[in-house]
Amino acid sequence: MKPTIYDVAKKAGVSIATVSKVMNNQPVRKKTREKVLEAMEELDYKPNILASALMGKRTSTIGFLLPDIANPFVAEMARRVEDRAHEKGYNLVICSTDFDREKEALYVSLLNQKSVDGFILAGDFKNEDVLKSLLEEHIPVVLLAASHPSLLVNSVRVDDFIGGYEVASHLISLGHKKIAVIGEDATSSKERIRGFKQALQENEMNLRDEMVVIGGSSSEDAELSAAKLLADPEPPTAIFACNDILSMGVILAARGRDIRIPDDLSIVGFDNTLLSMNSDPPLTTVEQPIQDMCSQAVDLLIEEIEGKSKTKQRIIMMPRLIIRNSTSEYRAEDDA
Amino acid sequence: MKPTIYDVAKKAGVSIATVSKVMNNQPVRKKTREKVLEAMEELDYKPNILASALMGKRTSTIGFLLPDIANPFVAEMARRVEDRAHEKGYNLVICSTDFDREKEALYVSLLNQKSVDGFILAGDFKNEDVLKSLLEEHIPVVLLAASHPSLLVNSVRVDDFIGGYEVASHLISLGHKKIAVIGEDATSSKERIRGFKQALQENEMNLRDEMVVIGGSSSEDAELSAAKLLADPEPPTAIFACNDILSMGVILAARGRDIRIPDDLSIVGFDNTLLSMNSDPPLTTVEQPIQDMCSQAVDLLIEEIEGKSKTKQRIIMMPRLIIRNSTSEYRAEDDA
DNA sequence: ATGAAAGCGCTAACAG
DNA sequence: CTGTTAGCGCTTTCAT
């Protein structure tokens, strides 16, 4: 069997209380401490975290709920969160929720049973009741790449409104007049679209309702939406897809109709994932400061977990437009 | 405070032993069972998993060690593994090891302290000592997208040799004579290259040593390697990059030298990730049956965890070549 | 079929 | 400074 605190105590010739004290850095005579440490070393003793957690100590485990770990943007966040958490001595249990309220509730409940120390909720968390009860029970939570307008909860995200605004400004500067937008049913998309519209309005342009479509999260969903948009007798000359994955669908739709990018159609994405860098053509997109966002989110959470919590924060970071080859100047050309 | 087994017992008017019995489906009179269930319901009782794990029960948590969760292929595996594990009532704690022996050892030790029920090790696991000790301690383990030639351990992977063989056959059939290979320092790459060479030999072709370069895992590493290869006075007309990420680097290198794909250079990847579908041009690559592999891996692990283990297995699945637009017939053309 | 009691490995008063 | 002891919430004999 694996050595327990009793084995260490016996070998060091002290009581288990003393062993516990050296583990928890409580006052112990130097000589005694050394004896204990030595015994631990010899036995290759590793304290059982379950037992100490049962006594109210931390598990040093964070529940990380996200929409879908297979999504490249999400996966990259996961890596950043993991690295930061690891630096601070925490592990991550990761659950993909697919924006499904049931799954959200189930996973939160499950992880609570397993006594995680807190939660990072990435992307829109749909089940507000669950979020509220987490807050009521004072379980540490931080929202990542999301925020809540009325709840007192830590959150870290990019300024989606500005992101959308920048995209529109770019397209306008290229002379595009007829523009469409494809988003998913999430707050981030909606904010991006709001910013997008704002820029248009400031230039006395407007976005007809038929030109904005909110749909599913997959590339295929976007492909369908884009196909419809492009079938219009007067099709858009530019499409803003609210993230890179959706953009891939748009590219495919255009390719399917022999529409050249960017000559006939400009496309802009969001997130600056690997996909956008290697797509055909490389995609103009908006970069989020993932690394910073994730570090901050972890730091906020751990501060709360470890009780050094200051006041709740809503941190909003700035996005950056990255211009590649999927956008170009609009040239009126009659193909008819 | 959250209700404990005592609260349930009191409310139901029975002893905690009885409550425990109904939770564990042990014989209890129907009437009693109902009373208990009712009490649990009313209190919204959730058993504390740490406590039961302390008594030797499972934590229903699996340690999932992988090279890098930000890698799209790995992320997709993670999702499949997660889904299957969840179906069976298990959660995943995910750790990125970067092929680093130290990290591997550290994470295994940490997760053992947290009493995970078993491990899935994805990709090459470099620290053989740690793997061996896991096996010796009879901790359930399965290797995913990897295997071990001499250790008695469950594993599930694709037949990399055949994958490489198919790639070579495809390139040969297109008339390519001067071919190069870029791989990473991992067994899978080496196997793919072995299969690749085999096909060449069978066609009385051979691969000069300078034409195969083993390097880092990043797209940038591959870009550098490819740049060198392409600077050769007699550059290759086709390059096999041992996975899609590396391929992206090759594409960039070619683009940097104004080499057209596939006209001047054919490129083949491996894994059939999102990257390959949306790259410029869409990449010829090799698909792995990720879903099946991951389900099997989880099933093997859980069988072992739950003691219904049959004999150890090494499962090897077949890959499938997917031809897209990054490969074309070789045409001798003098540009000079 | 049910309950009393011991104990999993650890922490935290409380004495000494 | 160190040891004794009582739990944390649950499972598991062993009686009844």
CSV table of C-alpha atoms in Angstrom, one decimal, chain A residues 8-290:
chain,number,residue,atom,x,y,z
A,8,VAL,CA,5.8,8.8,8.1
A,9,ALA,CA,5.1,9.5,11.7
A,10,LYS,CA,6.3,6.1,12.8
A,11,LYS,CA,9.4,6.3,10.7
A,12,ALA,CA,10.2,9.8,12.0
A,13,GLY,CA,9.4,8.9,15.5
A,14,VAL,CA,6.8,11.6,16.0
A,15,SER,CA,3.0,11.9,16.0
A,16,ILE,CA,0.9,12.3,12.9
A,17,ALA,CA,0.0,15.8,14.1
A,18,THR,CA,3.6,16.8,13.8
A,19,VAL,CA,3.8,15.4,10.3
A,20,SER,CA,0.7,17.3,9.4
A,21,LYS,CA,2.2,20.5,10.8
A,22,VAL,CA,5.4,20.2,8.7
A,23,MET,CA,3.3,19.7,5.6
A,24,ASN,CA,1.3,22.8,6.4
A,25,ASN,CA,4.2,24.9,7.3
A,26,GLN,CA,3.2,25.3,10.9
A,27,PRO,CA,5.8,25.9,13.6
A,28,VAL,CA,7.9,22.8,14.2
A,29,ARG,CA,11.4,22.6,15.7
A,30,LYS,CA,13.9,22.6,12.9
A,31,LYS,CA,15.4,19.3,14.0
A,32,THR,CA,12.0,17.6,14.1
A,33,ARG,CA,11.0,19.0,10.7
A,34,GLU,CA,14.2,17.6,9.2
A,35,LYS,CA,13.5,14.2,10.6
A,36,VAL,CA,10.0,14.2,9.2
A,37,LEU,CA,11.1,15.5,5.8
A,38,GLU,CA,13.6,12.8,5.7
A,39,ALA,CA,11.1,10.1,6.5
A,40,MET,CA,8.8,11.5,3.8
A,41,GLU,CA,11.6,11.4,1.3
A,42,GLU,CA,12.6,7.8,2.1
A,43,LEU,CA,9.0,6.6,1.9
A,44,ASP,CA,8.3,8.6,-1.2
A,45,TYR,CA,5.3,9.9,0.7
A,46,LYS,CA,2.6,11.8,-1.2
A,47,PRO,CA,-0.3,13.1,0.9
A,48,ASN,CA,-3.7,11.9,-0.1
A,49,ILE,CA,-5.5,15.0,-1.4
A,50,LEU,CA,-8.9,13.5,-1.0
A,51,ALA,CA,-8.4,13.1,2.7
A,52,SER,CA,-7.2,16.6,3.2
A,53,ALA,CA,-10.0,18.0,1.0
A,54,LEU,CA,-12.5,16.1,3.2
A,55,MET,CA,-11.2,18.2,6.0
A,56,GLY,CA,-12.0,21.4,4.2
A,57,LYS,CA,-8.8,21.9,2.3
A,58,ARG,CA,-8.7,22.7,-1.4
A,59,THR,CA,-8.6,20.1,-4.1
A,60,SER,CA,-6.5,22.4,-6.3
A,61,THR,CA,-8.8,21.5,-9.1
A,62,ILE,CA,-10.8,23.9,-11.3
A,63,GLY,CA,-13.8,23.1,-13.3
A,64,PHE,CA,-13.5,24.5,-16.8
A,65,LEU,CA,-16.8,24.5,-18.7
A,66,LEU,CA,-16.6,25.5,-22.3
A,67,PRO,CA,-18.8,25.2,-25.4
A,68,ASP,CA,-16.7,22.7,-27.3
A,69,ILE,CA,-13.0,21.7,-26.7
A,70,ALA,CA,-12.8,20.7,-30.4
A,71,ASN,CA,-13.2,24.3,-31.5
A,72,PRO,CA,-9.7,25.6,-32.2
A,73,PHE,CA,-10.3,28.9,-30.5
A,74,VAL,CA,-11.6,27.2,-27.4
A,75,ALA,CA,-8.8,24.7,-27.4
A,76,GLU,CA,-6.3,27.5,-27.5
A,77,MET,CA,-8.0,29.2,-24.5
A,78,ALA,CA,-7.9,25.9,-22.8
A,79,ARG,CA,-4.2,25.6,-23.2
A,80,ARG,CA,-3.6,29.1,-21.9
A,81,VAL,CA,-5.9,28.5,-18.9
A,82,GLU,CA,-4.2,25.2,-18.2
A,83,ASP,CA,-0.7,26.7,-18.3
A,84,ARG,CA,-1.6,29.5,-15.9
A,85,ALA,CA,-3.5,27.2,-13.6
A,86,HIS,CA,-0.7,24.8,-13.6
A,87,GLU,CA,1.8,27.5,-12.6
A,88,LYS,CA,-0.4,28.2,-9.6
A,89,GLY,CA,-0.7,24.5,-8.7
A,90,TYR,CA,-4.1,23.8,-10.1
A,91,ASN,CA,-5.5,21.2,-12.4
A,92,LEU,CA,-8.4,21.5,-14.8
A,93,VAL,CA,-11.3,19.3,-15.4
A,94,ILE,CA,-12.7,20.2,-18.7
A,95,CYS,CA,-16.3,19.7,-19.8
A,96,SER,CA,-17.9,20.6,-23.2
A,97,THR,CA,-21.4,21.9,-22.8
A,98,ASP,CA,-22.5,22.7,-26.4
A,99,PHE,CA,-24.4,25.7,-25.0
A,100,ASP,CA,-26.8,23.1,-23.5
A,101,ARG,CA,-28.5,24.2,-20.3
A,102,GLU,CA,-28.9,20.6,-19.2
A,103,LYS,CA,-25.3,19.8,-19.6
A,104,GLU,CA,-24.3,23.0,-17.9
A,105,ALA,CA,-26.4,22.1,-14.9
A,106,LEU,CA,-25.2,18.5,-14.9
A,107,TYR,CA,-21.6,19.3,-15.1
A,108,VAL,CA,-21.7,22.0,-12.4
A,109,SER,CA,-23.5,19.6,-10.1
A,110,LEU,CA,-21.1,16.8,-10.8
A,111,LEU,CA,-18.0,18.9,-10.3
A,112,ASN,CA,-19.4,20.3,-7.1
A,113,GLN,CA,-19.8,16.8,-5.8
A,114,LYS,CA,-16.2,16.3,-6.7
A,115,SER,CA,-15.4,19.4,-4.7
A,116,VAL,CA,-13.7,21.5,-7.3
A,117,ASP,CA,-12.5,24.8,-5.9
A,118,GLY,CA,-14.1,27.0,-8.5
A,119,PHE,CA,-15.3,27.3,-12.0
A,120,ILE,CA,-14.2,29.1,-15.2
A,121,LEU,CA,-17.1,29.3,-17.5
A,122,ALA,CA,-16.0,30.1,-21.1
A,123,GLY,CA,-18.4,31.5,-23.6
A,124,ASP,CA,-22.0,32.2,-23.1
A,125,PHE,CA,-23.3,30.3,-20.1
A,126,LYS,CA,-27.0,29.7,-20.9
A,127,ASN,CA,-28.2,28.4,-17.6
A,128,GLU,CA,-28.6,31.6,-15.6
A,129,ASP,CA,-30.2,29.8,-12.7
A,130,VAL,CA,-27.2,27.6,-12.2
A,131,LEU,CA,-24.9,30.6,-12.4
A,132,LYS,CA,-26.9,32.4,-9.8
A,133,SER,CA,-26.9,29.5,-7.4
A,134,LEU,CA,-23.2,29.2,-7.8
A,135,LEU,CA,-22.9,32.8,-6.8
A,136,GLU,CA,-25.3,32.5,-3.9
A,137,GLU,CA,-23.3,29.6,-2.6
A,138,HIS,CA,-20.2,31.7,-2.8
A,139,ILE,CA,-18.5,29.2,-5.1
A,140,PRO,CA,-15.7,31.0,-6.9
A,141,VAL,CA,-16.6,31.7,-10.6
A,142,VAL,CA,-15.2,33.7,-13.4
A,143,LEU,CA,-16.7,34.1,-16.8
A,144,LEU,CA,-14.2,34.0,-19.7
A,145,ALA,CA,-14.9,35.4,-23.1
A,146,ALA,CA,-18.3,36.4,-21.7
A,147,SER,CA,-19.8,38.6,-19.0
A,148,HIS,CA,-23.1,39.2,-17.4
A,149,PRO,CA,-24.7,42.6,-17.5
A,150,SER,CA,-26.5,42.4,-14.1
A,151,LEU,CA,-24.8,39.8,-12.0
A,152,LEU,CA,-21.9,40.5,-9.6
A,153,VAL,CA,-19.4,38.1,-11.1
A,154,ASN,CA,-15.8,38.3,-12.2
A,155,SER,CA,-15.4,38.2,-16.0
A,156,VAL,CA,-12.8,38.7,-18.6
A,157,ARG,CA,-13.5,39.2,-22.3
A,158,VAL,CA,-12.6,41.2,-25.3
A,159,ASP,CA,-14.5,44.2,-26.4
A,160,ASP,CA,-16.7,42.6,-29.0
A,161,PHE,CA,-18.5,45.8,-29.9
A,162,ILE,CA,-15.3,47.5,-30.9
A,163,GLY,CA,-14.2,44.4,-32.7
A,164,GLY,CA,-17.3,44.5,-34.8
A,165,TYR,CA,-16.9,48.2,-35.3
A,166,GLU,CA,-13.4,47.8,-36.6
A,167,VAL,CA,-14.4,45.2,-39.0
A,168,ALA,CA,-17.1,47.4,-40.4
A,169,SER,CA,-14.8,50.4,-40.6
A,170,HIS,CA,-12.3,48.3,-42.6
A,171,LEU,CA,-15.0,47.1,-45.0
A,172,ILE,CA,-16.3,50.6,-45.4
A,173,SER,CA,-12.9,52.0,-46.1
A,174,LEU,CA,-12.6,49.5,-48.9
A,175,GLY,CA,-15.7,50.9,-50.5
A,176,HIS,CA,-18.2,48.1,-49.8
A,177,LYS,CA,-21.8,49.1,-49.7
A,178,LYS,CA,-23.7,45.9,-49.6
A,179,ILE,CA,-22.6,43.9,-46.6
A,180,ALA,CA,-23.9,40.9,-44.8
A,181,VAL,CA,-23.3,39.3,-41.5
A,182,ILE,CA,-23.4,35.8,-40.2
A,183,GLY,CA,-23.3,35.1,-36.5
A,184,GLU,CA,-24.1,32.4,-34.0
A,185,ASP,CA,-26.7,32.6,-31.3
A,186,ALA,CA,-24.4,34.0,-28.6
A,187,THR,CA,-23.9,37.3,-26.9
A,188,SER,CA,-20.4,37.8,-28.4
A,189,SER,CA,-21.8,37.6,-31.9
A,190,LYS,CA,-24.6,40.0,-31.1
A,191,GLU,CA,-22.2,42.5,-29.6
A,192,ARG,CA,-20.0,42.2,-32.6
A,193,ILE,CA,-22.9,42.9,-34.8
A,194,ARG,CA,-24.0,45.8,-32.7
A,195,GLY,CA,-20.6,47.4,-33.1
A,196,PHE,CA,-20.7,46.6,-36.8
A,197,LYS,CA,-24.0,48.3,-37.3
A,198,GLN,CA,-22.8,51.3,-35.3
A,199,ALA,CA,-20.0,51.9,-37.7
A,200,LEU,CA,-22.3,51.6,-40.6
A,201,GLN,CA,-24.7,54.1,-39.2
A,202,GLU,CA,-22.0,56.5,-38.6
A,203,ASN,CA,-21.3,56.3,-42.3
A,204,GLU,CA,-24.9,56.7,-43.1
A,205,MET,CA,-25.2,53.1,-44.3
A,206,ASN,CA,-27.5,50.6,-42.9
A,207,LEU,CA,-27.8,46.9,-42.7
A,208,ARG,CA,-31.0,45.4,-44.0
A,209,ASP,CA,-32.4,42.7,-41.7
A,210,GLU,CA,-32.2,40.1,-44.4
A,211,MET,CA,-28.5,40.7,-44.5
A,212,VAL,CA,-27.9,39.5,-41.0
A,213,VAL,CA,-28.4,35.9,-40.2
A,214,ILE,CA,-28.0,34.3,-36.8
A,215,GLY,CA,-27.5,30.5,-37.0
A,216,GLY,CA,-25.7,27.5,-35.7
A,217,SER,CA,-22.0,27.4,-34.7
A,218,SER,CA,-20.7,25.1,-37.3
A,219,SER,CA,-18.9,25.8,-40.5
A,220,GLU,CA,-21.7,23.9,-42.3
A,221,ASP,CA,-24.4,26.1,-40.8
A,222,ALA,CA,-22.5,29.1,-42.0
A,223,GLU,CA,-22.1,27.6,-45.4
A,224,LEU,CA,-25.8,27.2,-45.8
A,225,SER,CA,-26.5,30.7,-44.6
A,226,ALA,CA,-23.9,32.2,-46.9
A,227,ALA,CA,-25.2,30.2,-49.9
A,228,LYS,CA,-28.6,31.8,-49.3
A,229,LEU,CA,-27.1,35.3,-49.0
A,230,LEU,CA,-25.1,34.8,-52.1
A,231,ALA,CA,-28.1,33.6,-54.1
A,232,ASP,CA,-29.7,37.0,-53.7
A,233,PRO,CA,-30.2,38.8,-57.0
A,234,GLU,CA,-28.2,41.5,-55.5
A,235,PRO,CA,-25.7,39.6,-53.4
A,236,PRO,CA,-23.4,41.2,-50.8
A,237,THR,CA,-19.9,42.2,-51.8
A,238,ALA,CA,-18.6,41.5,-48.3
A,239,ILE,CA,-19.6,39.2,-45.5
A,240,PHE,CA,-18.6,39.5,-41.9
A,241,ALA,CA,-18.7,36.1,-40.2
A,242,CYS,CA,-18.6,36.4,-36.5
A,243,ASN,CA,-15.8,33.9,-36.0
A,244,ASP,CA,-13.2,32.1,-38.0
A,245,ILE,CA,-15.1,28.8,-38.1
A,246,LEU,CA,-18.1,30.4,-39.6
A,247,SER,CA,-15.8,32.2,-42.1
A,248,MET,CA,-14.6,28.8,-43.3
A,249,GLY,CA,-18.2,28.0,-44.2
A,250,VAL,CA,-18.5,31.2,-46.1
A,251,ILE,CA,-15.4,30.5,-48.1
A,252,LEU,CA,-16.7,27.2,-49.0
A,253,ALA,CA,-20.1,28.6,-50.1
A,254,ALA,CA,-18.3,31.2,-52.3
A,255,ARG,CA,-16.1,28.6,-53.8
A,256,GLY,CA,-19.1,26.5,-54.5
A,257,ARG,CA,-20.6,29.3,-56.6
A,258,ASP,CA,-17.4,30.2,-58.3
A,259,ILE,CA,-17.2,33.5,-56.5
A,260,ARG,CA,-13.7,34.7,-56.1
A,261,ILE,CA,-12.3,35.9,-52.8
A,262,PRO,CA,-11.5,38.7,-52.4
A,263,ASP,CA,-12.2,39.9,-56.0
A,264,ASP,CA,-15.9,39.3,-55.9
A,265,LEU,CA,-16.4,38.9,-52.2
A,266,SER,CA,-14.6,40.1,-49.2
A,267,ILE,CA,-14.8,38.0,-46.0
A,268,VAL,CA,-13.8,38.9,-42.5
A,269,GLY,CA,-13.6,36.5,-39.6
A,270,PHE,CA,-13.0,36.8,-35.8
A,271,ASP,CA,-10.6,35.2,-33.3
A,272,ASN,CA,-7.4,34.8,-35.4
A,273,THR,CA,-7.2,31.1,-35.0
A,274,LEU,CA,-4.9,28.8,-36.9
A,275,LEU,CA,-7.7,28.4,-39.4
A,276,SER,CA,-7.6,32.0,-40.4
A,277,MET,CA,-3.8,31.9,-41.0
A,278,ASN,CA,-3.9,29.0,-43.3
A,279,SER,CA,-7.1,29.3,-45.1
A,280,ASP,CA,-7.6,29.9,-48.8
A,281,PRO,CA,-7.1,32.8,-49.0
A,282,PRO,CA,-5.7,33.8,-45.6
A,283,LEU,CA,-8.4,35.5,-43.7
A,284,THR,CA,-8.7,39.0,-42.5
A,285,THR,CA,-9.8,38.6,-38.9
A,286,VAL,CA,-9.8,40.1,-35.4
A,287,GLU,CA,-7.3,38.9,-32.9
A,288,GLN,CA,-8.3,38.5,-29.2
A,289,PRO,CA,-5.5,38.7,-26.6
A,290,ILE,CA,-6.1,35.1,-25.6
